[in-house]
Amino acid sequence: MEWATSFFGRLMRSDSSSSTSSTPWFAVDSTEPLLAVVDAPPELTARDLNKATRSFSAARLIGRGHNATVYKAVLPCGTAAAAKVLGTPPSGAWTGSMCRCSRYSGKAAVSKKLATPPPSGAWSASDDAFLRQQVSVLSMLRHDNLVRLLGYTIAPDLRVLLFEFATAGTLHDILHGPRGEPEPCSSASRPAVTLSWAQRRQIALDVARGLQYLHEAAAVSHWGVRSTNVLLFEGLRAKIGSYDVFEQLPRPGEQGGDTLVAKRTLVPTCGYLPPEYLMTGLRVPRKADVYSFGVVLLELLTGRKPVDMDNHKLVTWAIPLVRKGEVEQWIDPTLGTQYPPAGALKLARIAEQCLHKHPRSRPSMGEVAQVISDFVRD
Ligand SMILES: Nc1ncnc2c1ncn2[C@@H]1O[C@H](COP(=O)(O)OP(=O)(O)OP(=O)(O)O)[C@@H](O)[C@H]1O
């Protein structure tokens, strides 16, 4: 617990020292405190969780990520949640194909079953102790634009994190249609909803603020910023999911510096990886997030996937057009004429800066959030 306490101390210190703005950004638009001194989220028994997910039935399967399988859960209080299970899913629950709850109604939560098996495939007592520390850190991360941890289960054969349930799905699904196989480089499919200009701008701001909080208050990077990790709630307000602090934190006994350096290997996410990583393997964690955010911003503006079915990269296609300034050549055609060309160009220029080939030349997420926030208020 000493380790978690020192991490918490780092969080508390970082709020004032790392912000790039003279205005305390965290106090401006969030209804949440910077870091909540919170009641620990409840630990559910495996029995509770089986009940909440109908024994991880195929009908409750929401999707599968690189490290986890996610099921819809309904907590005893009636709240819907997403249960995230890392590692091997419960026996028989995963059939190998993507299933989705077609309609989520009522109060539900999402539970992520995080089994995080070490390379050996088995969980040791110290792995579980580490997971408990991670849960205590996650419970301290509170922001309007981060998906909140609602509970967890750590049982001998079941390790699950329960998160708020995103009632409107993911940004990827709304922009590009539900994911099929293969993922994430699948061919185009029809979007279910057309986002308005105002909604796109607000989503961009929400994601920027969530990342700013992670970088500046929590001193961690996300490492997996992409439209599948932008979760949408009531009113299409966005929160960032899959913020895996886990492998960025020092294990007990390890040296933890002031700046946490991600240890995990970047998963191959087509179209979102920065050039310095692709070309030399260089990792500049927060600036990699800024780059990935730039790609998400281009998705919002163009309605296109980061990599299309012919393997063309969105960045390579869009940036030269943005530089020419001819908005109608790259703006999402589903917007029709319902957007302000000057505003669209301004957002695209922010994306261009985020996508700068030199990591140091990319802005911080604090700067990005500030610019978009000023722009939303205009
Ligand atoms: N809180 C949530 N509410 C609703 N659905 C969710 C939630 N979290 C995840 N999902 C769904 O489950 C799927 C898998 O999520 P998960 O976070 O495990 O992986 P991912 O984001 O797709 O990829 P990665 O593991 O690389 O981050 C998501 O694509 C999304 O459809």
Coordinates of C-alpha atoms and ligand atoms in Angstrom, one line a residue:
M1 CA 0.0 0.0 0.0
E2 CA 3.0 2.2 0.5
W3 CA 3.5 2.1 -3.2
A4 CA -0.1 3.2 -3.9
T5 CA 0.4 6.0 -1.4
S6 CA 3.5 7.3 -3.2
F7 CA 1.7 7.1 -6.5
F8 CA -1.2 9.1 -5.0
G9 CA 1.3 11.7 -3.7
R10 CA 2.7 12.0 -7.2
L11 CA -0.8 12.6 -8.5
M12 CA -1.5 15.3 -6.0
R13 CA 1.8 17.0 -6.8
S14 CA 1.4 16.9 -10.5
D15 CA -1.8 19.0 -10.7
S16 CA 0.0 22.3 -10.2
S17 CA 3.4 21.6 -11.6
S18 CA 2.6 20.2 -15.0
S19 CA -0.2 22.2 -16.3
T20 CA 0.8 24.4 -19.2
S21 CA -2.0 26.9 -18.7
S22 CA -1.9 29.7 -16.1
T23 CA -5.6 28.8 -15.4
P24 CA -6.0 25.7 -13.3
W25 CA -7.5 23.6 -16.0
F26 CA -8.9 21.0 -13.7
A27 CA -11.2 23.4 -11.9
V28 CA -12.7 25.0 -15.0
D29 CA -15.1 22.6 -16.6
S30 CA -15.2 19.4 -14.6
T31 CA -17.8 18.7 -12.0
E32 CA -15.4 16.2 -10.4
P33 CA -12.7 17.0 -8.0
L34 CA -9.2 16.6 -9.4
L35 CA -8.5 13.4 -7.5
A36 CA -11.1 12.0 -5.4
V37 CA -10.3 10.6 -2.0
V38 CA -12.8 8.0 -2.6
D39 CA -14.5 5.1 -1.0
A40 CA -12.9 2.0 -2.6
P41 CA -15.1 0.5 -5.2
P42 CA -16.9 -2.6 -3.9
E43 CA -15.3 -6.0 -4.3
L44 CA -17.9 -8.4 -5.8
T45 CA -17.7 -12.1 -5.2
A46 CA -17.4 -14.4 -8.2
R47 CA -21.0 -15.5 -7.4
D48 CA -22.2 -11.9 -7.6
L49 CA -20.5 -11.4 -10.9
N50 CA -21.8 -14.6 -12.4
K51 CA -25.3 -13.4 -11.4
A52 CA -24.6 -9.9 -12.8
T53 CA -23.4 -11.3 -16.2
R54 CA -25.7 -14.3 -16.3
S55 CA -22.7 -16.5 -16.0
F56 CA -20.8 -14.6 -18.7
S57 CA -23.4 -15.8 -21.2
A58 CA -22.8 -15.2 -24.9
A59 CA -25.9 -12.9 -24.9
R60 CA -24.0 -10.6 -22.5
L61 CA -20.8 -10.5 -24.5
I62 CA -20.1 -6.9 -25.7
G63 CA -16.8 -7.3 -27.4
R64 CA -13.2 -8.3 -27.1
G65 CA -10.1 -6.2 -26.9
H66 CA -6.4 -7.1 -27.0
N67 CA -6.3 -8.0 -23.3
A68 CA -9.8 -8.5 -22.3
T69 CA -13.3 -9.8 -23.0
V70 CA -16.1 -7.4 -22.0
Y71 CA -19.5 -8.4 -20.8
K72 CA -22.6 -6.4 -19.9
A73 CA -23.4 -6.7 -16.2
V74 CA -26.3 -5.5 -14.1
L75 CA -25.2 -4.8 -10.6
P76 CA -27.4 -5.7 -7.6
C77 CA -28.4 -2.0 -7.3
G78 CA -29.7 -2.2 -10.9
T79 CA -26.9 -0.2 -12.4
A80 CA -25.6 -1.4 -15.7
A81 CA -21.8 -2.0 -16.0
A82 CA -19.2 -3.3 -18.3
A83 CA -17.2 -6.3 -16.9
K84 CA -13.7 -6.4 -18.3
V85 CA -12.0 -9.8 -18.1
L86 CA -8.3 -9.8 -19.0
G87 CA -6.8 -13.0 -20.2
T88 CA -8.5 -16.3 -20.7
P89 CA -12.3 -15.8 -20.6
P90 CA -14.5 -18.0 -18.4
S91 CA -14.8 -21.5 -19.8
G92 CA -17.1 -21.7 -22.7
A93 CA -18.1 -18.0 -22.6
W94 CA -16.1 -16.9 -25.6
T95 CA -17.1 -18.5 -28.9
G96 CA -14.7 -16.8 -31.1
S97 CA -17.1 -14.4 -32.8
M98 CA -18.1 -10.9 -31.8
C99 CA -21.5 -10.6 -30.2
R100 CA -23.2 -7.5 -29.0
C101 CA -26.1 -6.6 -26.8
S102 CA -28.3 -5.0 -29.5
R103 CA -30.0 -2.6 -27.1
Y104 CA -29.0 -1.7 -23.6
S105 CA -31.8 -0.5 -21.5
G106 CA -32.3 0.6 -18.0
K107 CA -29.4 1.2 -15.6
A108 CA -26.6 -1.1 -16.6
A109 CA -22.9 -1.2 -15.9
V110 CA -20.0 -2.6 -18.0
S111 CA -17.6 -5.0 -16.4
K112 CA -14.2 -5.7 -17.7
K113 CA -12.8 -9.0 -16.5
L114 CA -9.1 -8.4 -16.0
A115 CA -7.3 -11.6 -15.4
T116 CA -3.9 -10.2 -16.6
P117 CA -2.2 -13.5 -16.5
P118 CA 1.5 -13.3 -16.3
P119 CA 3.5 -14.9 -19.2
S120 CA 3.3 -18.2 -17.4
G121 CA -0.5 -18.1 -17.7
A122 CA -0.9 -18.6 -13.9
W123 CA -1.7 -15.9 -11.4
S124 CA 0.4 -15.8 -8.3
A125 CA -0.5 -14.3 -4.9
S126 CA 1.8 -11.4 -5.7
D127 CA 0.1 -10.8 -9.0
D128 CA -3.2 -10.5 -7.2
A129 CA -1.7 -8.2 -4.6
F130 CA -0.4 -6.0 -7.4
L131 CA -3.9 -6.1 -9.0
R132 CA -5.4 -4.8 -5.7
Q133 CA -2.9 -2.0 -5.7
Q134 CA -3.9 -1.2 -9.3
V135 CA -7.5 -1.1 -8.3
S136 CA -6.8 1.3 -5.6
V137 CA -5.0 3.6 -8.1
L138 CA -7.8 3.3 -10.6
S139 CA -10.3 4.2 -8.0
M140 CA -8.4 7.5 -7.4
L141 CA -8.6 8.5 -11.1
R142 CA -11.8 10.5 -11.4
H143 CA -12.7 12.7 -14.2
D144 CA -15.9 13.5 -16.2
N145 CA -14.1 12.2 -19.3
L146 CA -12.7 9.0 -17.9
V147 CA -14.8 5.8 -17.6
R148 CA -15.2 5.2 -13.9
L149 CA -14.3 2.0 -12.1
L150 CA -17.5 0.7 -10.3
G151 CA -16.2 -2.4 -8.7
Y152 CA -14.0 -5.4 -9.1
T153 CA -13.6 -9.1 -8.5
I154 CA -10.4 -10.9 -7.6
A155 CA -11.1 -14.6 -7.2
P156 CA -8.8 -17.6 -7.7
D157 CA -10.1 -18.1 -11.3
L158 CA -11.7 -14.8 -12.1
R159 CA -10.3 -11.3 -12.2
V160 CA -12.7 -8.6 -13.3
L161 CA -13.0 -4.9 -13.4
L162 CA -16.4 -3.3 -13.6
F163 CA -16.7 0.0 -15.4
E164 CA -19.4 2.4 -16.2
F165 CA -21.5 1.2 -19.1
A166 CA -21.3 3.3 -22.2
T167 CA -24.9 3.5 -23.3
A168 CA -24.2 4.9 -26.8
G169 CA -21.3 2.5 -27.7
T170 CA -18.0 3.6 -29.1
L171 CA -17.0 6.5 -31.4
H172 CA -15.7 3.9 -33.8
D173 CA -19.1 2.2 -34.1
I174 CA -20.9 5.5 -34.6
L175 CA -18.5 6.8 -37.2
H176 CA -17.7 3.7 -39.1
G177 CA -20.4 1.2 -38.1
P178 CA -19.9 -1.9 -35.8
R179 CA -16.7 -3.6 -36.0
G180 CA -16.4 -6.8 -38.0
E181 CA -13.5 -9.1 -38.7
P182 CA -10.7 -8.4 -39.1
E183 CA -10.4 -5.7 -36.5
P184 CA -9.4 -2.8 -36.4
C185 CA -8.5 -2.6 -40.1
S186 CA -11.9 -3.8 -41.3
S187 CA -13.5 -2.5 -44.5
A188 CA -16.0 0.3 -44.3
S189 CA -19.5 -0.3 -43.0
R190 CA -22.4 2.0 -42.7
P191 CA -22.6 4.2 -39.6
A192 CA -25.7 3.9 -37.4
V193 CA -25.9 7.6 -36.5
T194 CA -24.7 10.8 -38.2
L195 CA -22.9 13.0 -35.7
S196 CA -23.6 16.7 -36.0
W197 CA -20.8 19.3 -36.1
A198 CA -21.5 20.4 -32.5
Q199 CA -21.4 16.8 -31.3
R200 CA -18.1 16.1 -33.1
R201 CA -16.5 19.3 -31.6
Q202 CA -17.7 18.3 -28.1
I203 CA -16.4 14.8 -28.4
A204 CA -13.0 16.1 -29.4
L205 CA -13.0 18.4 -26.4
D206 CA -14.1 15.6 -24.0
V207 CA -11.4 13.2 -25.3
A208 CA -8.8 16.0 -25.0
R209 CA -9.8 16.7 -21.4
G210 CA -9.7 13.1 -20.4
L211 CA -6.2 12.7 -21.9
Q212 CA -5.1 16.0 -20.3
Y213 CA -6.2 14.6 -16.9
L214 CA -4.3 11.4 -17.4
H215 CA -1.1 13.1 -18.5
E216 CA -1.0 16.0 -16.1
A217 CA -2.9 14.9 -13.0
A218 CA -2.3 11.2 -13.0
A219 CA 1.1 11.3 -14.8
V220 CA 0.3 8.3 -16.9
S221 CA -0.1 7.9 -20.6
H222 CA -2.9 5.9 -22.3
W223 CA -1.0 4.0 -25.0
G224 CA -4.2 3.0 -26.8
V225 CA -6.0 6.2 -27.9
R226 CA -8.3 5.3 -30.8
S227 CA -11.9 5.6 -31.6
T228 CA -12.8 2.2 -30.2
N229 CA -11.6 3.5 -26.8
V230 CA -13.8 6.6 -27.0
L231 CA -16.9 5.5 -25.2
L232 CA -20.1 7.5 -25.6
F233 CA -22.8 8.2 -23.0
E234 CA -26.0 10.2 -22.6
G235 CA -26.1 13.1 -25.0
L236 CA -23.1 11.6 -26.8
R237 CA -20.7 12.9 -24.2
A238 CA -17.4 11.0 -24.5
K239 CA -15.2 9.3 -21.9
I240 CA -12.0 7.5 -22.4
G241 CA -11.9 3.8 -21.7
S242 CA -9.1 1.2 -21.6
Y243 CA -6.7 3.5 -19.7
D244 CA -4.3 0.8 -18.6
V245 CA -2.2 2.2 -15.9
F246 CA -1.4 -1.3 -14.9
E247 CA 1.7 -2.0 -16.8
Q248 CA 2.9 1.6 -16.3
L249 CA 3.2 1.3 -12.6
P250 CA 6.2 0.0 -10.7
R251 CA 5.7 -3.2 -8.9
P252 CA 6.4 -3.2 -5.2
G253 CA 10.2 -3.0 -4.8
E254 CA 10.7 -1.5 -8.2
Q255 CA 12.0 2.1 -8.6
G256 CA 9.2 4.5 -9.4
G257 CA 10.3 7.8 -10.9
D258 CA 8.4 11.1 -11.0
T259 CA 7.4 10.3 -14.5
L260 CA 5.9 6.9 -15.1
V261 CA 7.2 5.3 -18.2
A262 CA 5.0 2.8 -19.9
K263 CA 6.3 -0.7 -20.0
R264 CA 3.8 -2.3 -22.1
T265 CA 4.3 -3.1 -25.7
L266 CA 2.2 -1.1 -28.0
V267 CA -0.5 -3.2 -29.6
P268 CA -0.6 -3.0 -33.3
T269 CA -3.3 -0.5 -33.9
C270 CA -3.4 0.3 -37.5
G271 CA -3.1 4.0 -38.3
Y272 CA -2.7 5.3 -34.8
L273 CA 1.0 4.7 -34.1
P274 CA 3.4 7.7 -34.3
P275 CA 6.2 7.6 -36.9
E276 CA 9.0 7.7 -34.3
Y277 CA 7.7 4.4 -32.9
L278 CA 7.1 2.8 -36.3
M279 CA 10.5 3.8 -37.7
T280 CA 12.8 3.5 -34.8
G281 CA 10.8 2.0 -31.9
L282 CA 11.3 5.2 -29.9
R283 CA 8.6 5.6 -27.3
V284 CA 7.6 9.0 -26.1
P285 CA 4.4 8.0 -24.3
R286 CA 2.4 11.2 -23.9
K287 CA 3.4 12.5 -27.3
A288 CA 2.3 9.2 -28.8
D289 CA -1.1 9.8 -27.2
V290 CA -1.1 13.3 -28.7
Y291 CA -0.4 11.7 -32.1
S292 CA -3.2 9.1 -31.7
F293 CA -5.5 11.9 -30.6
G294 CA -4.7 13.7 -33.9
V295 CA -5.8 10.6 -35.8
V296 CA -9.1 10.4 -33.8
L297 CA -9.7 14.1 -34.6
L298 CA -9.2 13.4 -38.3
E299 CA -11.7 10.6 -38.0
L300 CA -14.2 13.0 -36.5
L301 CA -13.6 15.5 -39.2
T302 CA -13.5 13.2 -42.2
G303 CA -15.7 10.3 -41.1
R304 CA -12.9 8.0 -42.5
K305 CA -11.1 5.1 -40.8
P306 CA -7.5 5.5 -39.8
V307 CA -6.6 2.9 -42.5
D308 CA -9.0 2.0 -45.3
M309 CA -9.7 -1.3 -46.9
D310 CA -7.0 -0.6 -49.5
N311 CA -4.5 0.0 -46.7
H312 CA -4.4 3.8 -47.3
K313 CA -3.6 5.8 -44.2
L314 CA -6.0 8.6 -43.3
V315 CA -3.1 10.8 -42.1
T316 CA -1.2 10.5 -45.4
W317 CA -4.4 11.3 -47.4
A318 CA -5.8 14.1 -45.2
I319 CA -2.9 16.2 -44.1
P320 CA -1.8 17.5 -47.6
L321 CA -5.4 18.4 -48.2
V322 CA -5.7 20.2 -44.9
R323 CA -2.6 22.2 -45.8
K324 CA -4.3 23.3 -49.0
G325 CA -7.2 24.5 -46.8
E326 CA -9.9 23.2 -49.1
V327 CA -12.3 22.0 -46.5
E328 CA -14.8 20.5 -48.8
Q329 CA -12.2 18.0 -50.1
W330 CA -11.8 16.3 -46.7
I331 CA -14.8 17.1 -44.6
D332 CA -17.2 14.2 -43.8
P333 CA -19.8 14.4 -46.6
T334 CA -22.5 13.2 -44.2
L335 CA -22.3 16.7 -42.7
G336 CA -23.6 18.2 -45.9
T337 CA -23.3 22.0 -45.5
Q338 CA -24.1 21.8 -41.8
Y339 CA -20.6 22.9 -40.5
P340 CA -18.6 26.1 -40.3
P341 CA -15.7 25.8 -42.8
A342 CA -13.5 28.1 -40.8
G343 CA -14.1 26.1 -37.6
A344 CA -13.5 22.8 -39.4
L345 CA -10.2 24.1 -40.7
K346 CA -9.2 25.3 -37.3
L347 CA -9.8 21.8 -35.8
A348 CA -8.0 20.2 -38.7
R349 CA -5.0 22.5 -38.0
I350 CA -5.0 21.2 -34.4
A351 CA -4.9 17.7 -35.8
E352 CA -2.0 18.6 -38.0
Q353 CA 0.0 19.9 -35.1
C354 CA -0.8 16.7 -33.1
L355 CA 0.4 14.7 -36.0
H356 CA 3.8 16.5 -36.3
K357 CA 6.5 14.0 -37.1
H358 CA 8.7 15.2 -34.3
P359 CA 7.2 14.3 -30.9
R360 CA 8.6 17.4 -29.2
S361 CA 6.9 19.6 -31.8
R362 CA 3.5 18.2 -30.9
P363 CA 1.5 20.2 -28.4
S364 CA 0.6 18.9 -24.9
M365 CA -2.9 17.6 -24.3
G366 CA -3.4 20.6 -22.0
E367 CA -2.7 23.0 -24.8
V368 CA -4.9 21.1 -27.2
A369 CA -7.8 21.0 -24.7
Q370 CA -7.4 24.7 -24.1
V371 CA -7.5 25.6 -27.7
I372 CA -10.5 23.4 -28.4
S373 CA -12.3 24.7 -25.3
D374 CA -11.8 28.3 -26.5
F375 CA -13.0 27.3 -29.9
V376 CA -16.2 25.7 -28.5
R377 CA -17.0 28.8 -26.5
D378 CA -16.6 31.1 -29.6
Ligands
LIG1 N1 -17.3 0.7 -20.5 C1 -17.8 0.1 -21.6 N2 -19.1 0.3 -21.9 C2 -19.6 -0.3 -23.0 N3 -18.9 -1.1 -23.8 C3 -17.6 -1.2 -23.6 C4 -17.0 -0.6 -22.4 N4 -15.7 -1.0 -22.4 C5 -15.5 -1.7 -23.5 N5 -16.6 -1.9 -24.2 C6 -16.8 -2.6 -25.5 O1 -16.0 -3.8 -25.4 C7 -15.1 -3.8 -26.5 C8 -13.8 -4.3 -26.0 O2 -13.2 -3.4 -25.1 P1 -11.7 -3.4 -24.6 O3 -11.5 -2.2 -23.8 O4 -11.4 -4.7 -24.0 O5 -10.9 -3.4 -25.9 P2 -10.7 -2.4 -27.1 O6 -10.9 -1.0 -26.5 O7 -11.6 -2.7 -28.2 O8 -9.2 -2.6 -27.5 P3 -7.9 -2.6 -26.6 O9 -7.9 -3.9 -25.7 O10 -6.8 -2.7 -27.5 O11 -8.0 -1.4 -25.8 C9 -15.0 -2.3 -27.0 O12 -14.7 -2.3 -28.4 C10 -16.4 -1.8 -26.7 O13 -17.2 -2.2 -27.8

